Tab-separated table of C-alpha atoms in Angstrom:
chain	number	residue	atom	x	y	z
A	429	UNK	CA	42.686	-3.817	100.598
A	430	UNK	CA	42.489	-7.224	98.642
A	431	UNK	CA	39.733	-8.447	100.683
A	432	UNK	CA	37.338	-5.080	99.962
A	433	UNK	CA	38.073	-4.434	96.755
A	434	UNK	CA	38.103	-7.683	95.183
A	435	UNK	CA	36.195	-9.896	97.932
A	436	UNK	CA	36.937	-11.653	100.530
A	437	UNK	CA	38.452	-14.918	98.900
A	438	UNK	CA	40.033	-12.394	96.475
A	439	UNK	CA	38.727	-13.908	93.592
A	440	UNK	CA	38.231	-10.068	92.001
A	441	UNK	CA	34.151	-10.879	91.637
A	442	UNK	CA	33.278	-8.356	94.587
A	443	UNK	CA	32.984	-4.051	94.977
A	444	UNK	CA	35.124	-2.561	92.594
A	445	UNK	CA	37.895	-0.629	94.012
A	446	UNK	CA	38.788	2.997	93.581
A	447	UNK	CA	39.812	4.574	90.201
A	448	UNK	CA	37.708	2.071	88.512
A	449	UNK	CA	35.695	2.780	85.619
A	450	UNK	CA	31.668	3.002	86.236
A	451	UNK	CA	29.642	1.590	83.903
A	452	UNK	CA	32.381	-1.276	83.040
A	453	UNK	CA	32.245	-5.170	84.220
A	454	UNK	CA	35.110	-7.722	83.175
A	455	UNK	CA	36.712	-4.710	80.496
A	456	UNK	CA	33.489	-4.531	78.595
A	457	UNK	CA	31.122	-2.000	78.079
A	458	UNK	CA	27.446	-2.433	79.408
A	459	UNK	CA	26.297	0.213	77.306
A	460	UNK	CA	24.826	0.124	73.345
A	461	UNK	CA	28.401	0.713	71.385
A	462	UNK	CA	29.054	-2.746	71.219
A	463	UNK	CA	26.156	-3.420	68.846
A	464	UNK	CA	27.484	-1.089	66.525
A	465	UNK	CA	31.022	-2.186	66.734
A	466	UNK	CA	29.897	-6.172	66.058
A	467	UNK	CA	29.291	-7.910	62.742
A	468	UNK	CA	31.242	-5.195	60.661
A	469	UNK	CA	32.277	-7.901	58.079
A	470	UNK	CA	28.530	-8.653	57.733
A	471	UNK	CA	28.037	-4.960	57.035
A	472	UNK	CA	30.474	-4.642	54.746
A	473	UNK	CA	28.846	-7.823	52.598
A	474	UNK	CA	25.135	-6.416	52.534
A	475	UNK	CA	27.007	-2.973	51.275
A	476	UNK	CA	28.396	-5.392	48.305
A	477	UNK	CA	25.653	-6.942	47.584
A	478	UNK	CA	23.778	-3.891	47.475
A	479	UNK	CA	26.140	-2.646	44.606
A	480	UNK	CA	25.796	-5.885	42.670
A	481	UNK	CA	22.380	-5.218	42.241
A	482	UNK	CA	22.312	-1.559	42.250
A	483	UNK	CA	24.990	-1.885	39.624
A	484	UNK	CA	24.292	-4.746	37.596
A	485	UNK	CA	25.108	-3.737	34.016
A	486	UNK	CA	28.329	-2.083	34.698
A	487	UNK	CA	29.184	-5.676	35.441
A	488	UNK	CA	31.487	-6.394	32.472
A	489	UNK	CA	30.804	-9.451	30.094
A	490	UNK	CA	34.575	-9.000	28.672
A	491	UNK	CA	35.453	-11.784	31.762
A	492	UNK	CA	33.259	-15.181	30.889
A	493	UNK	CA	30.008	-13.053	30.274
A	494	UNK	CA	29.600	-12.164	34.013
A	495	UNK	CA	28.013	-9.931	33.608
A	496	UNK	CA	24.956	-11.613	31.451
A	497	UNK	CA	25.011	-14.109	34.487
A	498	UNK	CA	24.445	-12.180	37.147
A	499	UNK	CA	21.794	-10.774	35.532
A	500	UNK	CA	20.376	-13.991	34.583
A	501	UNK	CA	19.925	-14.983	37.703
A	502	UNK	CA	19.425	-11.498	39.146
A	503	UNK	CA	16.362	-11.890	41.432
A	504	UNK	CA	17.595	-14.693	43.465
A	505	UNK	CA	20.366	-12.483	45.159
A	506	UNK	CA	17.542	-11.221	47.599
A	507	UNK	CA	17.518	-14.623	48.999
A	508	UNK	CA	20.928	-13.534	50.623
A	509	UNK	CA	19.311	-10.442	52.330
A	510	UNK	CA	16.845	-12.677	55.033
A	511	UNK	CA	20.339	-14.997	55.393
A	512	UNK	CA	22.864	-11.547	56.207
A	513	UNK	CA	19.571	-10.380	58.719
A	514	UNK	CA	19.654	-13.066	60.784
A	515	UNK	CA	23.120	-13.673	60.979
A	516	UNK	CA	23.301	-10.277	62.297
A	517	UNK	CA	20.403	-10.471	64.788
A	518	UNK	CA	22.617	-13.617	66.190
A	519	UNK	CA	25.663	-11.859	66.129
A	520	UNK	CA	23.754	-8.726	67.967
A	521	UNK	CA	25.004	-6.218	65.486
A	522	UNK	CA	22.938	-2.831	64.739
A	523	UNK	CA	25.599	-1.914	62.171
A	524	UNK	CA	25.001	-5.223	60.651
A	525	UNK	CA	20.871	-5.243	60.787
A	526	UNK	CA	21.335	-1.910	59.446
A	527	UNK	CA	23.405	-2.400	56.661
A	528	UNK	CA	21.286	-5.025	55.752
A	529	UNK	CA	18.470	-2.345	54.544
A	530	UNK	CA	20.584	-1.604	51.936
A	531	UNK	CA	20.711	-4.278	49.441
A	532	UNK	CA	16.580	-4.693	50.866
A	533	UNK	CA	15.361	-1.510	49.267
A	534	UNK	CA	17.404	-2.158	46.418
A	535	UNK	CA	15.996	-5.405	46.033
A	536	UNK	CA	12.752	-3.980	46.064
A	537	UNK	CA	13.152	-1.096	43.862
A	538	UNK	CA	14.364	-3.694	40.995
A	539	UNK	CA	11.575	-6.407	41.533
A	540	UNK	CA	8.963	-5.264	44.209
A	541	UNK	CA	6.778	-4.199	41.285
A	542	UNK	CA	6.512	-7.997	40.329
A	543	UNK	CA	5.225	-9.113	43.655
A	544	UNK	CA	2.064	-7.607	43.014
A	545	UNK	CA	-1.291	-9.028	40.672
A	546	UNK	CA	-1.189	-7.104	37.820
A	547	UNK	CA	-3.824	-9.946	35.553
A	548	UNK	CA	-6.627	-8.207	34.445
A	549	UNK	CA	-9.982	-9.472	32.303
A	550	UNK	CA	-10.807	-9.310	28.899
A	551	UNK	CA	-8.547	-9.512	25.826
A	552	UNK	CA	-8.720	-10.838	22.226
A	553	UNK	CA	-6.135	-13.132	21.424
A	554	UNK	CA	-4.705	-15.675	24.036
A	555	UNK	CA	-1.093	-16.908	22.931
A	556	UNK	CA	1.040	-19.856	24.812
A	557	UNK	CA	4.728	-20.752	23.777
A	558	UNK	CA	6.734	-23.798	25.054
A	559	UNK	CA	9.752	-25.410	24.626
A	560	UNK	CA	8.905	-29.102	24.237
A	561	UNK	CA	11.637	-30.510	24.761
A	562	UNK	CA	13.598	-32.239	22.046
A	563	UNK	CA	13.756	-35.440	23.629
A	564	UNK	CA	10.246	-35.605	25.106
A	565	UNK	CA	8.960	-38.825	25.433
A	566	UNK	CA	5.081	-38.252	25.039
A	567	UNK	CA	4.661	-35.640	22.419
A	568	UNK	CA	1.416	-36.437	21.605
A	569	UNK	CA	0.312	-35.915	25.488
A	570	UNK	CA	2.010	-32.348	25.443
A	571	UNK	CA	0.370	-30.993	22.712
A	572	UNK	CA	-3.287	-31.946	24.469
A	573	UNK	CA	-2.008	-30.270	27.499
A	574	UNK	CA	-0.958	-27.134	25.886
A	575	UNK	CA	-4.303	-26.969	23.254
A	576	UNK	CA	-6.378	-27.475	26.776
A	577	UNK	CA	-4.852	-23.784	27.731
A	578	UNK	CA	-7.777	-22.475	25.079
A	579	UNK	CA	-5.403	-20.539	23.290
A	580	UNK	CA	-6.309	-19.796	19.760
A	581	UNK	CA	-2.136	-19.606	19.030
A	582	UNK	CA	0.246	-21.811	20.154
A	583	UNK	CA	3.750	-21.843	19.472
A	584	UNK	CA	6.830	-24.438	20.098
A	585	UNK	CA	9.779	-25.156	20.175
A	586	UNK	CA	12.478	-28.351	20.086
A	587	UNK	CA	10.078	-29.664	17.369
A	588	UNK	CA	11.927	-32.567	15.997
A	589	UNK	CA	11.093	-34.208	12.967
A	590	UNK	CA	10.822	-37.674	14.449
A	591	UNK	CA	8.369	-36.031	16.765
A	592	UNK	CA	6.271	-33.469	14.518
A	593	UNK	CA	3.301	-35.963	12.926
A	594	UNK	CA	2.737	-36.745	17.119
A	595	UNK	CA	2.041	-32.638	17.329
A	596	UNK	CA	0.312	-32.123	14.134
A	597	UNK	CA	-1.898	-35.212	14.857
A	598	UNK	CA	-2.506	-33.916	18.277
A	599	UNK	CA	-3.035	-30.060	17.826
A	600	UNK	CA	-5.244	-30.613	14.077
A	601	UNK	CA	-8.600	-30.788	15.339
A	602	UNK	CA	-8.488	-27.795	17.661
A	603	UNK	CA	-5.929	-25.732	15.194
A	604	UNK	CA	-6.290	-25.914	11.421
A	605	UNK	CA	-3.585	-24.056	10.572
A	606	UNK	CA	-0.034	-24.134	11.599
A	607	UNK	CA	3.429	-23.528	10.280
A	608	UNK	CA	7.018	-25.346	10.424
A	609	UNK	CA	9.884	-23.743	9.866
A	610	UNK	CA	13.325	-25.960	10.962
A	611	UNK	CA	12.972	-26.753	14.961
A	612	UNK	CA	10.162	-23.747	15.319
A	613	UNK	CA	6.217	-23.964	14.660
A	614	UNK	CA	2.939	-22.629	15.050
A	615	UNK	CA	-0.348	-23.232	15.191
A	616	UNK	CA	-3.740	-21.233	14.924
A	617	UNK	CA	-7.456	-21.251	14.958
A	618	UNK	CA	-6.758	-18.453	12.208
A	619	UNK	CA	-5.356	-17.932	9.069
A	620	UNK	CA	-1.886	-17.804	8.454
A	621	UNK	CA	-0.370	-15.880	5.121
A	622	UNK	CA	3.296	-14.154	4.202
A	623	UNK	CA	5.155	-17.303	6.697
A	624	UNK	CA	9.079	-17.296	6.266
A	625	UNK	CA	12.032	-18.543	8.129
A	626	UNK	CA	13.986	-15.656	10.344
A	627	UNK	CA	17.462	-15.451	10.001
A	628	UNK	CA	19.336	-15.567	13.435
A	629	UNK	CA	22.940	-16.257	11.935
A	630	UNK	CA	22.890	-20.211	13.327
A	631	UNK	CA	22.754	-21.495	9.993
A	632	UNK	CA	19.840	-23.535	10.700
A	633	UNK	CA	16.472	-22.545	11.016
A	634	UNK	CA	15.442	-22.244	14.547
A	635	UNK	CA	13.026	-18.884	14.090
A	636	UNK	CA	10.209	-18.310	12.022
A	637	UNK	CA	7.819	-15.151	11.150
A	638	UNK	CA	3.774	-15.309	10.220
A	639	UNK	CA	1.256	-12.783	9.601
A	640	UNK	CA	-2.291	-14.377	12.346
A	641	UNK	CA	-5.325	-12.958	10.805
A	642	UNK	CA	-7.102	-12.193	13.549
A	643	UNK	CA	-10.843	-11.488	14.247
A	644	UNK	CA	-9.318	-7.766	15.372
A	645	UNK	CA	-6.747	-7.632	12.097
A	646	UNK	CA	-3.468	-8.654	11.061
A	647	UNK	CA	-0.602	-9.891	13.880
A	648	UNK	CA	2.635	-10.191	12.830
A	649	UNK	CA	4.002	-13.388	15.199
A	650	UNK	CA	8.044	-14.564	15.413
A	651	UNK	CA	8.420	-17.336	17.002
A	652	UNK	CA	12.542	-18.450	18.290
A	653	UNK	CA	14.117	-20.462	19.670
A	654	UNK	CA	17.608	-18.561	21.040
A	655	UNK	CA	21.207	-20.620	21.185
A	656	UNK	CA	21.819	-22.289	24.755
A	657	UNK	CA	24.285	-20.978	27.368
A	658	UNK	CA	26.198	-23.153	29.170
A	659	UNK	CA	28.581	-22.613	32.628
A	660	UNK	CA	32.141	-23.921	32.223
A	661	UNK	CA	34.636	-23.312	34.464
A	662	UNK	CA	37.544	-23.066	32.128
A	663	UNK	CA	35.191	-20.121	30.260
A	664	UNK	CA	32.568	-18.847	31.967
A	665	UNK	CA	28.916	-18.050	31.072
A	666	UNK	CA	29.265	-18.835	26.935
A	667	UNK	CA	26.987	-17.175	25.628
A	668	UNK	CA	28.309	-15.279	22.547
A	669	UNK	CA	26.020	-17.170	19.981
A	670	UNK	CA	23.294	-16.641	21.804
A	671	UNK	CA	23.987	-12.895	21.705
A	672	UNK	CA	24.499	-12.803	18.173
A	673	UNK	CA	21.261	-14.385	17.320
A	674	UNK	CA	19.680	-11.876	19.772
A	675	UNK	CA	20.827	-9.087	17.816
A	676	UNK	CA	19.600	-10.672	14.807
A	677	UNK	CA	15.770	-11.735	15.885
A	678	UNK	CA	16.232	-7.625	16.581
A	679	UNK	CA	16.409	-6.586	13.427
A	680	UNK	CA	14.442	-8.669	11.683
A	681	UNK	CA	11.789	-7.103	14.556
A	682	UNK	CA	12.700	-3.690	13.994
A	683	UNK	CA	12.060	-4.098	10.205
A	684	UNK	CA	8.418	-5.567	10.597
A	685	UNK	CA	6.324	-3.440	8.982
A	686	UNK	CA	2.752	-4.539	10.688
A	687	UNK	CA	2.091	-2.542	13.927
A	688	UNK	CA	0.780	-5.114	15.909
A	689	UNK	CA	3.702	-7.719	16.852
A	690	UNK	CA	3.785	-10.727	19.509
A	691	UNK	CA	7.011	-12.989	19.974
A	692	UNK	CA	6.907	-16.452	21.286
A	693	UNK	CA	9.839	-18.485	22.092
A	694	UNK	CA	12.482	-19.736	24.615
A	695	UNK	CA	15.311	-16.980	24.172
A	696	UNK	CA	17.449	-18.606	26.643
A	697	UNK	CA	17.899	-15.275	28.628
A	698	UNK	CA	15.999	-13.275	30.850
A	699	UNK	CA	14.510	-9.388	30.437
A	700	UNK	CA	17.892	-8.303	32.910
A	701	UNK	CA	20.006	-9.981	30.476
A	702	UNK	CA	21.396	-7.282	28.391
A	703	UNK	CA	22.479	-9.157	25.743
A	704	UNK	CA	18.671	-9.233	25.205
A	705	UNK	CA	18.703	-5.373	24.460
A	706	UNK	CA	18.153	-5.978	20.760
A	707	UNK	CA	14.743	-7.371	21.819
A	708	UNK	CA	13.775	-6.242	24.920
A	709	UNK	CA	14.437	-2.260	24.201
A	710	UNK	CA	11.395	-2.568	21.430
A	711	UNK	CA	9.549	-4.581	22.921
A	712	UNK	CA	7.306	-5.538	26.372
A	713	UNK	CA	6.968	-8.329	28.531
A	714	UNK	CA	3.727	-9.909	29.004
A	715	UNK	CA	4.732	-10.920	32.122
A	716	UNK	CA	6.234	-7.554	33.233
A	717	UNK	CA	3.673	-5.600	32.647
A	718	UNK	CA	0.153	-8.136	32.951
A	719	UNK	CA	1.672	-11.073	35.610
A	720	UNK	CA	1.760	-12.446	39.194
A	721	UNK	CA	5.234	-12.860	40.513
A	722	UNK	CA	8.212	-13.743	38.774
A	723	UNK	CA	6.442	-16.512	36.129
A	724	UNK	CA	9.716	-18.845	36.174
A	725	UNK	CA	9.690	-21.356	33.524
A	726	UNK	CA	13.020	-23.060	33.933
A	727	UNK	CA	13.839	-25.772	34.829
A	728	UNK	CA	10.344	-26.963	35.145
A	729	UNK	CA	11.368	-28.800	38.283
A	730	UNK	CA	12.653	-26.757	40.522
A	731	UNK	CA	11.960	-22.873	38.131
A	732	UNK	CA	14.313	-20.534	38.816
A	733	UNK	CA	14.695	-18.297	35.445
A	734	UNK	CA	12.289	-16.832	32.892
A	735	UNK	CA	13.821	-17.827	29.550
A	736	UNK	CA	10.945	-18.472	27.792
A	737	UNK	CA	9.290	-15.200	26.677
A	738	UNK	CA	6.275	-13.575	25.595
A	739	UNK	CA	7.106	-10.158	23.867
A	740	UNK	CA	4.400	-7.346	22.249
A	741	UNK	CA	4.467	-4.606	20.344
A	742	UNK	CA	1.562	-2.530	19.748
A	743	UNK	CA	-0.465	-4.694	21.904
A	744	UNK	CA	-1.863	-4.153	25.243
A	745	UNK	CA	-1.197	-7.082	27.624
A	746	UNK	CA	-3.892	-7.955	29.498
A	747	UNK	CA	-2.684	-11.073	31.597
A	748	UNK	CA	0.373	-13.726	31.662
A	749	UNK	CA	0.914	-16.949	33.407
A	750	UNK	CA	2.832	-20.474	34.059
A	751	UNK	CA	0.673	-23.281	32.416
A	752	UNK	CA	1.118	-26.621	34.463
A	753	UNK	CA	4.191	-29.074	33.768
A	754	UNK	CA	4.293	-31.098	31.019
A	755	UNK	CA	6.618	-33.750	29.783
A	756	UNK	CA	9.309	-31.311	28.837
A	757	UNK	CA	12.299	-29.351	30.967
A	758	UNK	CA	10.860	-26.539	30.315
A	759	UNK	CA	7.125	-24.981	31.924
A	760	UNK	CA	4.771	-23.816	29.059
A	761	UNK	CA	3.788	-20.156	29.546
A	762	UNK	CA	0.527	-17.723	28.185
A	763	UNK	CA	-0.866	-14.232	27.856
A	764	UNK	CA	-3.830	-12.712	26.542
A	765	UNK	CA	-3.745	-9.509	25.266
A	766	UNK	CA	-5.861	-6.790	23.681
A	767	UNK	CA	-5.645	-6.020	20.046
């Protein structure tokens, strides 16, 4: 009996004996239920990261501002969906490669819509904002590469007063008029009128308001510069200024009585951040609604956020772009848009 059933040296690798199980070899099963049995943990994370996107702002801020953070950096969590499918094509799971669609979709349902050219032709005004950078080290060669955009506006930001005769030298032939206002300025190939400071409860001046008077009519612009977050271990994403101010530059929105309104500036969060809402709920994105792809601006290295923002109101966006580095942290960004 040993030698038939198991083989002749009885090593158990021969003709399976009576009462055994068909379809089985060594205790496992040839057939397809493995695959769905494997890589359960794997399933289990693309289900959770599905519901971190799905379910973003019922993240609560009350904890470190986690929720703002996530949301900050909200797009990059579909780099984790190509990393969960092939760990589950090497682990040979279906439950796990299925799974996987989840978080997929949602990915797509929240930012496919920026994968696609929406730039289109034509427009009135062309606008750029940038953060120069308060310890930029060729001032005078930033402003030339930002004036070289065409723009007829330009706004920035980190203007330091060691550093502003280097930008009004550089930016006076092309624009003849321009405003300061604390850290904050603008210049135009127009006329300015009606310029004031914008309180954003900092108590310094780091936003500013001015009527453009435009070929097409009057343009109310704000420009602002936003408090910096920081990461800190011992407190999380601190960001409570910033917020603050946020809900401020709102108001002071809200209250504008021209119809036509453009906002320029690095607001330090991103159009998921809802601590944003203040801004964002009245107001478009240039990039949203006229770009190509994501438009990252920060850090100008390596970009991985949009923090610097251009915002309308009453105004039909007509394109929006990344303008080439410069000698600041930050990438300079433009739109054009239809008045």
């Amino acid at each position: 009996m040993a030698q038939a059933y198991k083989g002749g040296d009885g090593s158990g690798t021969g003709t399976a004996g009576p009462g055994a199980r068909p379809g089985r070899q060594g205790g496992r099963p040839l057939g397809g239920r493995g695959y769905w049995r494997r890589g359960i943990v794997l399933a289990v994370l693309a289900i959770l990261l599905a519901l971190v996107m799905l379910l973003h702002a019922q993240i609560p801020n009350t904890i470190g501002n986690l929720g703002s953070l996530t949301e900050t950096f909200l797009p990059w969590l579909g780099a984790f969906v190509p990393v969960l499918l092939v760990l589950g094509l090497v682990r040979r799971s279906a439950t796990a490669v299925v799974a996987v669609l989840a978080p997929a979709i949602v990915w797509f349902n929240l930012f496919g819509g920026l994968l696609t050219d929406k730039t289109g032709s034509g427009g009135d005004l062309t606008v750029v904002t940038h953060n120069v950078n308060a310890e930029n080290a060729d001032p005078a060669g930033t402003a030339k590469d930002v004036a070289a955009s065409g723009a007829q506006v330009v706004a920035l930001e980190e203007v330091t007063a060691q550093a502003l005769p280097a930008y009004r030298d550089a930016l006076a032939s092309a624009y003849p008029y321009h405003a300061v206002k604390g850290t904050v300025g603008l210049w135009s190939k127009y006329p300015l009128s009606d310029t004031r400071p914008v309180d954003i409860k900092l108590g310094w001046t780091r936003a500013l308001r001015t009527t453009v008077e435009a070929p097409q009519g009057k343009v109310a612009v704000y420009v602002a510069h936003l408090p910096s977050v920081r990461v800190k271990l011992d407190s999380g994403f601190t960001a409570s200024q910033r917020d603050k101010s946020a809900d401020a530059l709102g108001e002071a929105i809200a209250d504008e009585p021209i119809e036509k309104v453009v906002l320029l500036g690095d607001l330090n969060g991103t159009m998921n951040d809802r601590a944003l809402n203040g801004v964002t709920a009245q107001m478009r994105s240039t990039q949203g609604a006229a770009g190509s792809g994501f438009g990252f601006s920060w850090p100008a290295a390596f970009p991985m956020a949009r923090i610097d923002q251009i915002m309308v109101k009453g105004v039909e966006p007509v394109t929006s772009w990344t303008l080439p580095r410069t000698g600041s942290d930050h990438l300079p960004i433009a739109a054009r848009v239809d008045l």
